[in-house]
Short mmCIF file of C-alpha atoms in Angstrom, two decimals:
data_model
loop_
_atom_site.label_atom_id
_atom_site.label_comp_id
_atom_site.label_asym_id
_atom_site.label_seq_id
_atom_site.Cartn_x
_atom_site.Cartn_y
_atom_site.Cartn_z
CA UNK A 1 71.07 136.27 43.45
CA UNK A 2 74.02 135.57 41.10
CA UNK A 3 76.34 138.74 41.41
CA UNK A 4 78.55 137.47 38.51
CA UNK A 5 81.57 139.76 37.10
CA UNK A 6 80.50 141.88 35.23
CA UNK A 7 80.16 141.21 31.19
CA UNK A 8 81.61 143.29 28.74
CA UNK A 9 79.45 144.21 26.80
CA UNK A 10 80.35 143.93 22.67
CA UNK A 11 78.74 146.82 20.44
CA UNK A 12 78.36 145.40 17.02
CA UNK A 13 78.01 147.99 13.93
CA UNK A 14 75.88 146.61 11.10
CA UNK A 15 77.53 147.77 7.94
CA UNK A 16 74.56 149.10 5.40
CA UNK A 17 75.07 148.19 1.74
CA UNK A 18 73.81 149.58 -1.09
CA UNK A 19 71.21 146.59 -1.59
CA UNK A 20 69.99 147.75 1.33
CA UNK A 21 66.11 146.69 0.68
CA UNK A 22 67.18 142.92 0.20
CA UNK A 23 68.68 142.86 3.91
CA UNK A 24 66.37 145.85 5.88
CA UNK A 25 64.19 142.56 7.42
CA UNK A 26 67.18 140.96 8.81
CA UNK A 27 68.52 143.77 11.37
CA UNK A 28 64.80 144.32 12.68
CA UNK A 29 64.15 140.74 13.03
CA UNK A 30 67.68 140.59 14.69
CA UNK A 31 66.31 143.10 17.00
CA UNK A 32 63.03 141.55 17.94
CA UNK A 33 64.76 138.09 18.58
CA UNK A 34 67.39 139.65 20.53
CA UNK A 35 64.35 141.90 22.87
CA UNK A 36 62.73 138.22 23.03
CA UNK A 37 65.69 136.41 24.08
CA UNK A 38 66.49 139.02 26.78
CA UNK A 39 68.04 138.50 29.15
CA UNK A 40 70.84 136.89 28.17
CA UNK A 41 73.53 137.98 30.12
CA UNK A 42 73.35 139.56 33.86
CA UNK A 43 71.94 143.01 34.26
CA UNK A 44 73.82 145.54 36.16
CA UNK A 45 71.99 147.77 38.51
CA UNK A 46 73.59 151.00 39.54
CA UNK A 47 73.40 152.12 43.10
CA UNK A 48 74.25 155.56 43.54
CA UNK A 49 74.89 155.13 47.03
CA UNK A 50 77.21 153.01 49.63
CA UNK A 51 76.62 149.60 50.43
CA UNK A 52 74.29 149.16 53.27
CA UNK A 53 72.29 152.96 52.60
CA UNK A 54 68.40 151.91 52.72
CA UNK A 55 68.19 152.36 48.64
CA UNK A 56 71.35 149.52 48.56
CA UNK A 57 69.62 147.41 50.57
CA UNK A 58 65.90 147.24 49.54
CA UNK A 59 67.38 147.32 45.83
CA UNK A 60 69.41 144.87 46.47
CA UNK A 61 66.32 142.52 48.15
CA UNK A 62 64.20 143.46 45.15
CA UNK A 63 66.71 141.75 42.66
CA UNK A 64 67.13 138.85 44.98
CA UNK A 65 63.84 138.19 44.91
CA UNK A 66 63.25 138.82 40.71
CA UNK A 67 66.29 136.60 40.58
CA UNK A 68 64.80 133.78 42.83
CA UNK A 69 61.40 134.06 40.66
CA UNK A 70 62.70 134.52 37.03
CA UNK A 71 66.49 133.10 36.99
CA UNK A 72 67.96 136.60 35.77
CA UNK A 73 71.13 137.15 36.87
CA UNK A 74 72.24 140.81 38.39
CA UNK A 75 74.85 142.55 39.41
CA UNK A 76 74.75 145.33 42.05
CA UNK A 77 77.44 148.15 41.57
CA UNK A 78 77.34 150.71 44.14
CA UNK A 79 78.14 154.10 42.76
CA UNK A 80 78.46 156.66 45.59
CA UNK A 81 79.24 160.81 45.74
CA UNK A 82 78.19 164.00 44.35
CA UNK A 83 74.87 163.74 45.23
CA UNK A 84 73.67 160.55 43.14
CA UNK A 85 75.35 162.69 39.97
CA UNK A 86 78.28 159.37 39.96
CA UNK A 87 75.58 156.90 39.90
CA UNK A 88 73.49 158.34 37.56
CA UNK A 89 76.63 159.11 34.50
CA UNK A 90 77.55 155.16 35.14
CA UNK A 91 74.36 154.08 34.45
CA UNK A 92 73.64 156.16 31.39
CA UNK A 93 76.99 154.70 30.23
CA UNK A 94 75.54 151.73 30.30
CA UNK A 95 73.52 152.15 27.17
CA UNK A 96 69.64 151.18 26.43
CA UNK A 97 70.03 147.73 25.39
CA UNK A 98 68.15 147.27 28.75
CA UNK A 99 71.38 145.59 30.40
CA UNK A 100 71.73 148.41 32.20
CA UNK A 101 69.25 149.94 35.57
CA UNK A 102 69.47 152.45 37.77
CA UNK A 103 68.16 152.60 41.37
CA UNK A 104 67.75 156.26 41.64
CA UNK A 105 65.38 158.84 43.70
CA UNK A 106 64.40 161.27 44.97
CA UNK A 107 67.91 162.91 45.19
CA UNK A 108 68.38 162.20 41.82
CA UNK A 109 65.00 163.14 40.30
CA UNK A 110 63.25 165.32 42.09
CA UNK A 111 66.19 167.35 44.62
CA UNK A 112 69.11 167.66 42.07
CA UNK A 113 67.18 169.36 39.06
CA UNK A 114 66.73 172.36 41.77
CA UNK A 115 70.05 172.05 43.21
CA UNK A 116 72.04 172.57 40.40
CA UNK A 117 71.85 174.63 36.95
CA UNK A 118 73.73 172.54 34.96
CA UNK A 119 73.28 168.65 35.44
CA UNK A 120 75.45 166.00 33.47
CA UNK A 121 71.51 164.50 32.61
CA UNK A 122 68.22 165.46 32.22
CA UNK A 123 66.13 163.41 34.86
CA UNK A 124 62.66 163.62 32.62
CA UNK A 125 64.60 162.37 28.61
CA UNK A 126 67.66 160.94 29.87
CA UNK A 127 65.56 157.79 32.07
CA UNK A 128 62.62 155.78 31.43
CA UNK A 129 60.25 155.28 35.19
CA UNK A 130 59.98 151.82 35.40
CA UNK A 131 58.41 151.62 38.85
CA UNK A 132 58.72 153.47 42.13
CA UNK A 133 59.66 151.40 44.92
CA UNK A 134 59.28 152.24 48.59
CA UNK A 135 58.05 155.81 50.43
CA UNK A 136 59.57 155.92 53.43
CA UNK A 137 58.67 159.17 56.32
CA UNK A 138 61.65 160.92 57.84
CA UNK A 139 63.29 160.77 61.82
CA UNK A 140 64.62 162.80 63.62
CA UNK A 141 67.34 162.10 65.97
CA UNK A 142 69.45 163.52 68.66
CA UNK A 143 73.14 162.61 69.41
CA UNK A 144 72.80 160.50 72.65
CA UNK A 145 75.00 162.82 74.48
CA UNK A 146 72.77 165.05 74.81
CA UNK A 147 69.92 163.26 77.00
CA UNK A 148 66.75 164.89 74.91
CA UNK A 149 64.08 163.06 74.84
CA UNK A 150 61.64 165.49 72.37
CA UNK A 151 62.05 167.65 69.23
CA UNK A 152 61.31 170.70 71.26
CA UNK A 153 64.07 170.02 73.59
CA UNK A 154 66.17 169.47 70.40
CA UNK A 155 65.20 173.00 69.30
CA UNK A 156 65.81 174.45 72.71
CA UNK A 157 69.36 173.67 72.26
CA UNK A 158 69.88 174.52 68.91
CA UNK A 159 68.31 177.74 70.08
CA UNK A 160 71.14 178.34 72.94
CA UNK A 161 73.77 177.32 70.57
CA UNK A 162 72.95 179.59 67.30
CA UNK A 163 74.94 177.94 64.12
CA UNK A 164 77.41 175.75 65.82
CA UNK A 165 75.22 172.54 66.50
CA UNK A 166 76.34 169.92 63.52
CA UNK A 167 73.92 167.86 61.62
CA UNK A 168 74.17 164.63 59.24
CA UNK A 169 72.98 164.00 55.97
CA UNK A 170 73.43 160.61 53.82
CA UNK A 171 70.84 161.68 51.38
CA UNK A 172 68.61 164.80 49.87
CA UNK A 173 66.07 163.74 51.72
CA UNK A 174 67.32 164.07 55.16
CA UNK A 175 69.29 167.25 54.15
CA UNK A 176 65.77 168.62 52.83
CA UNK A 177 63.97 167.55 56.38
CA UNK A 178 67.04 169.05 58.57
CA UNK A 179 67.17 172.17 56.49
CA UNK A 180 63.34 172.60 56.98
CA UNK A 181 63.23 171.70 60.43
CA UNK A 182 66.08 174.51 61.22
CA UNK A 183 64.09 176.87 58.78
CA UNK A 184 60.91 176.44 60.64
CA UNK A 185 62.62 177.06 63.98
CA UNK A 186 64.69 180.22 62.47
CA UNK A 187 68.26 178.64 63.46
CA UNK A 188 71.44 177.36 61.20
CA UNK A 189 73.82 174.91 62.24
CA UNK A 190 76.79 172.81 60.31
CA UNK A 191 75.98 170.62 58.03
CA UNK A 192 78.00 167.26 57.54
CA UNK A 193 77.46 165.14 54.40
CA UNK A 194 77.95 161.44 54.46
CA UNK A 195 77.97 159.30 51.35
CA UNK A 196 74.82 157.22 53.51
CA UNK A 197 72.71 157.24 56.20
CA UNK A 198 74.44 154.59 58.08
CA UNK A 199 77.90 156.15 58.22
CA UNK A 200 76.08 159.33 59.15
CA UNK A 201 73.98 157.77 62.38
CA UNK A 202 77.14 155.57 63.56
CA UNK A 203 79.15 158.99 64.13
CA UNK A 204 75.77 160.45 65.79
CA UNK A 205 75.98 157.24 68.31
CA UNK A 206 79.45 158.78 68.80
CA UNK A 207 79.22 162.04 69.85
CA UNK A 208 80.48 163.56 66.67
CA UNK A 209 77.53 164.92 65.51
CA UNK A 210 74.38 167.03 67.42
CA UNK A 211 71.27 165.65 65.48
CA UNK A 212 70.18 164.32 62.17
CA UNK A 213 67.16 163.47 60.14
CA UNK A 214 67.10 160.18 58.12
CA UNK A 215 64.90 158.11 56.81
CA UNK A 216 63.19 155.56 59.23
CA UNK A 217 63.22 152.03 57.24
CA UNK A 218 67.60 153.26 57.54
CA UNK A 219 67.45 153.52 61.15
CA UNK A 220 64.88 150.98 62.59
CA UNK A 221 67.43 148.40 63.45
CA UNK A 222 69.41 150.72 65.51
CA UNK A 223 66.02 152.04 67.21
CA UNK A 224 64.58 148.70 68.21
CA UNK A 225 68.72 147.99 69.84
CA UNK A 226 67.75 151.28 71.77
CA UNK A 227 70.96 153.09 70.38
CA UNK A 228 68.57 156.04 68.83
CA UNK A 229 65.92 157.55 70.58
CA UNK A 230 62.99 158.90 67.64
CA UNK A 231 61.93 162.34 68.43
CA UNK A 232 59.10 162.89 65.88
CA UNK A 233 58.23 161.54 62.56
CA UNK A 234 58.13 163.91 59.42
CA UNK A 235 54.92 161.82 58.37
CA UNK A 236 51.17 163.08 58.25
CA UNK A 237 50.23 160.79 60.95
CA UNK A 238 51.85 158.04 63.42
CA UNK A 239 52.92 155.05 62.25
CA UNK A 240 51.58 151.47 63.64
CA UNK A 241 55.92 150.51 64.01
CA UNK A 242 56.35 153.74 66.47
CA UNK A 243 52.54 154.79 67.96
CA UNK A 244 54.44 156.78 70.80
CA UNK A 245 56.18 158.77 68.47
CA UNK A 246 54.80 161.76 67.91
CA UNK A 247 54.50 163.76 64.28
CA UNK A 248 55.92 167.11 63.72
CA UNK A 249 52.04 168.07 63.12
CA UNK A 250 51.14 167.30 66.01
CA UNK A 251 54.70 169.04 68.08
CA UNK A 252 53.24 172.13 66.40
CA UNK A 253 55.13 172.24 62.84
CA UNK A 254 52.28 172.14 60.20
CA UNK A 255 52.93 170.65 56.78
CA UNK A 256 56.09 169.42 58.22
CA UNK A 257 56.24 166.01 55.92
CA UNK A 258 59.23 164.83 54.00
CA UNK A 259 59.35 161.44 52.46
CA UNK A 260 61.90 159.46 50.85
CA UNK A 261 61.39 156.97 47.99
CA UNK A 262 63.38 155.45 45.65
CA UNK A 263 62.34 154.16 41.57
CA UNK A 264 64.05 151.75 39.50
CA UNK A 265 65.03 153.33 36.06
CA UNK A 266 66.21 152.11 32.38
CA UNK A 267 68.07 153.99 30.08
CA UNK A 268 66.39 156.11 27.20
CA UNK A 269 66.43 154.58 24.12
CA UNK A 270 65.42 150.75 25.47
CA UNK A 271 62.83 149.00 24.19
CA UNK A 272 59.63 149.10 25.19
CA UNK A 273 59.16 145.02 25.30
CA UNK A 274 61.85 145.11 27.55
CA UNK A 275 61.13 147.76 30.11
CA UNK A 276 57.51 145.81 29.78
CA UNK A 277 59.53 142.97 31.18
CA UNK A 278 60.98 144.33 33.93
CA UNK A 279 58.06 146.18 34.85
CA UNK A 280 56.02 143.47 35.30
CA UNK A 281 58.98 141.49 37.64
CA UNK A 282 58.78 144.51 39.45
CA UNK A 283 55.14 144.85 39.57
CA UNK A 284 54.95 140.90 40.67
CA UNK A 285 57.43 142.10 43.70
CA UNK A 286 55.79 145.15 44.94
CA UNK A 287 52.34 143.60 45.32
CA UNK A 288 53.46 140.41 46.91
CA UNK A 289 51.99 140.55 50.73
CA UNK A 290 55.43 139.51 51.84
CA UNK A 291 56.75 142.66 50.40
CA UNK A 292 54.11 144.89 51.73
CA UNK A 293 54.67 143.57 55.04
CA UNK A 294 58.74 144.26 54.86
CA UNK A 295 58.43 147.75 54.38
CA UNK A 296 55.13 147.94 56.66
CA UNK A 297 57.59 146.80 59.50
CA UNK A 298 60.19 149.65 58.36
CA UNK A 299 57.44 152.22 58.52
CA UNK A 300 57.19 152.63 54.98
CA UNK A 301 54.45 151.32 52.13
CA UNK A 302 54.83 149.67 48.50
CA UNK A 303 52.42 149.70 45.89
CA UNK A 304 52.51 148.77 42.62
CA UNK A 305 52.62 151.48 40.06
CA UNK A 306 53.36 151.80 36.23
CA UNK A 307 55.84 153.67 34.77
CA UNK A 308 53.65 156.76 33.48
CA UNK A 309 52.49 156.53 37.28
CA UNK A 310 55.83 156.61 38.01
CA UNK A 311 57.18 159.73 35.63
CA UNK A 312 53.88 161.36 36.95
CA UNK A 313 55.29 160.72 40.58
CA UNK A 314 58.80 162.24 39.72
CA UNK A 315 57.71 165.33 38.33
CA UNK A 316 55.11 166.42 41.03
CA UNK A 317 58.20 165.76 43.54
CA UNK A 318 60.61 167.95 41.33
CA UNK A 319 57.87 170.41 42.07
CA UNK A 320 57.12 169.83 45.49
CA UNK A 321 61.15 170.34 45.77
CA UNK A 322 60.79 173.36 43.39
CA UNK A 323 58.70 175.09 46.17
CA UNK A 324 60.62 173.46 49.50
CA UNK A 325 64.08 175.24 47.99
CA UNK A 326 62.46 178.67 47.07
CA UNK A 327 60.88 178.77 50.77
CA UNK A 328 64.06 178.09 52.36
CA UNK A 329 66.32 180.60 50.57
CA UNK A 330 68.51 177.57 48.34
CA UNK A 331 69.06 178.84 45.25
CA UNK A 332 70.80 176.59 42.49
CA UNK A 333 74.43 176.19 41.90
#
């Protein structure tokens, strides 16, 4: 992939005259060679997370691999903090002139709009769905240090240490699943935000944290170097990756199931041919066997879907948050 600085871009103002009749053909044929030609310039895909967080890294192999089959050029700016809120203003700055993506998510989409009463955008009219991406379950781990070797042991300790055990988050997601879990098992504990997942697990292998949740296609690498031990999955069955770990189901914590998932957005406002465009790029991507097989080995799954699929997808999964927050006592801020 060409990461090339990033262009400029020019915003040209065509002056309207009072002939205007003679000339109104020009600017929309002007427009339709311009949607034809694109792209002409690299995109720039905003990341609203650190380099090396799972949505950085898939992202950044699904523009490698559009790149590789099309010749578009990207460029991949990582935009981390306030919960995805950074990421998502730079890339409406951007404009709709389809130069501009976002990677967003489920912390952008679906958690956020129930987090917060006042959001600088509105995730349903301010993006246009091109395509979700991965689904990935949730892990739970425990800090080395402490020798467990199952969630219930995990919840045995929180139990003996009421509200002082620390967890990390890098995302919504695995704040969502460690919230939940500590719901579930009527404790509280001390919750430690990282900007990602990585940062998050390297200070768990350290002793300075008690447990954490994240999501497994994050974490595999350090599971297979035996540095994290899984506990249980937060998926509705086991996964062919880990078949000895067990699900929170089956540990005896129904409905226990928190995904996360990630969906490449364009700006409102950009033109249909092109988010056709990219669609189909990203369509070509997700249903490549190669691709399946990636995120089959990561414990997730990648089909292809459109992007009224998609906006179907994000709404059900503001609701499904809707109804996670209400249960658990979070009220918007």
């Amino acid at each position: 992939m060409h990461l090339a600085s990033r262009t400029i871009v020019k915003t040209f103002t065509l002056a309207l005259v009072a002939a205007a009749s003679l000339f109104a053909a020009a600017p929309r044929n002007a427009v339709a060679a311009s949607v034809d030609a694109w792209p002409e310039k690299p995109i720039t895909v905003i990341v609203p997370f650190a380099p090396g967080a799972a949505t950085d890294v898939n992202g950044r192999r699904l523009f490698q691999q559009i790149s590789a089959a099309t010749g578009w050029q990207f460029v991949i700016e990582n935009k981390p903090g306030a919960n995805s809120i950074i990421g998502a203003e730079a890339a409406m700055r951007g404009g709709s002139d389809g130069y501009t993506l976002f990677m967003g998510g489920l912390t952008s989409h679906a958690a956020n709009p129930n987090l917060y009463k006042k959001l600088p955008y509105d995730p349903i009219t301010d993006f246009i769905p091109i395509s979700r991406m991965e689904v990935v379950p949730q892990v739970v781990f425990a800090a080395p240090k402490h020798k467990i070797n199952t969630a219930k042991e995990l919840a045995d300790l929180i139990a003996k240490n009421p509200g002082a055990m620390s967890y990390g988050t890098g995302s919504e997601s695995s704040r969502a699943a460690a919230e939940s879990f500590l719901f579930r098992i009527k404790q509280t504990g001390i919750r430690v935000p990282f900007p990602a997942s990585t940062a998050a697990m390297t200070n768990l292998i350290g002793g300075h944290l008690d447990f954490m949740f994240t999501d497994l296609s994050a974490a595999m690498t350090l599971i297979k170097a035996g540095q994290l031990k899984p506990l249980a999955m937060v998926s509705p069955k086991r996964l062919e990756v880990l078949p000895n770990v067990p699900t929170m189901d089956e540990l005896g914590y129904p409905g226990f199931q928190v995904v996360s998932w990630s969906m490449v957005f364009a700006n409102k406002g950009t033109p249909a041919a092109i988010v056709d465009k990219i669609s189909k790029a990203v369509a070509a991507y997700n249903a490549a066997p190669a691709t399946r097989e990636y995120f089959a080995e990561r414990g997730g799954y990648i089909e292809v879907m459109n992007s009224e699929q998609s906006m179907a997808w994000v709404k059900a999964e503001m609701g499904r948050y809707k109804a996670l927050y209400e249960m658990m006592g979070i009220q918007p801020q």
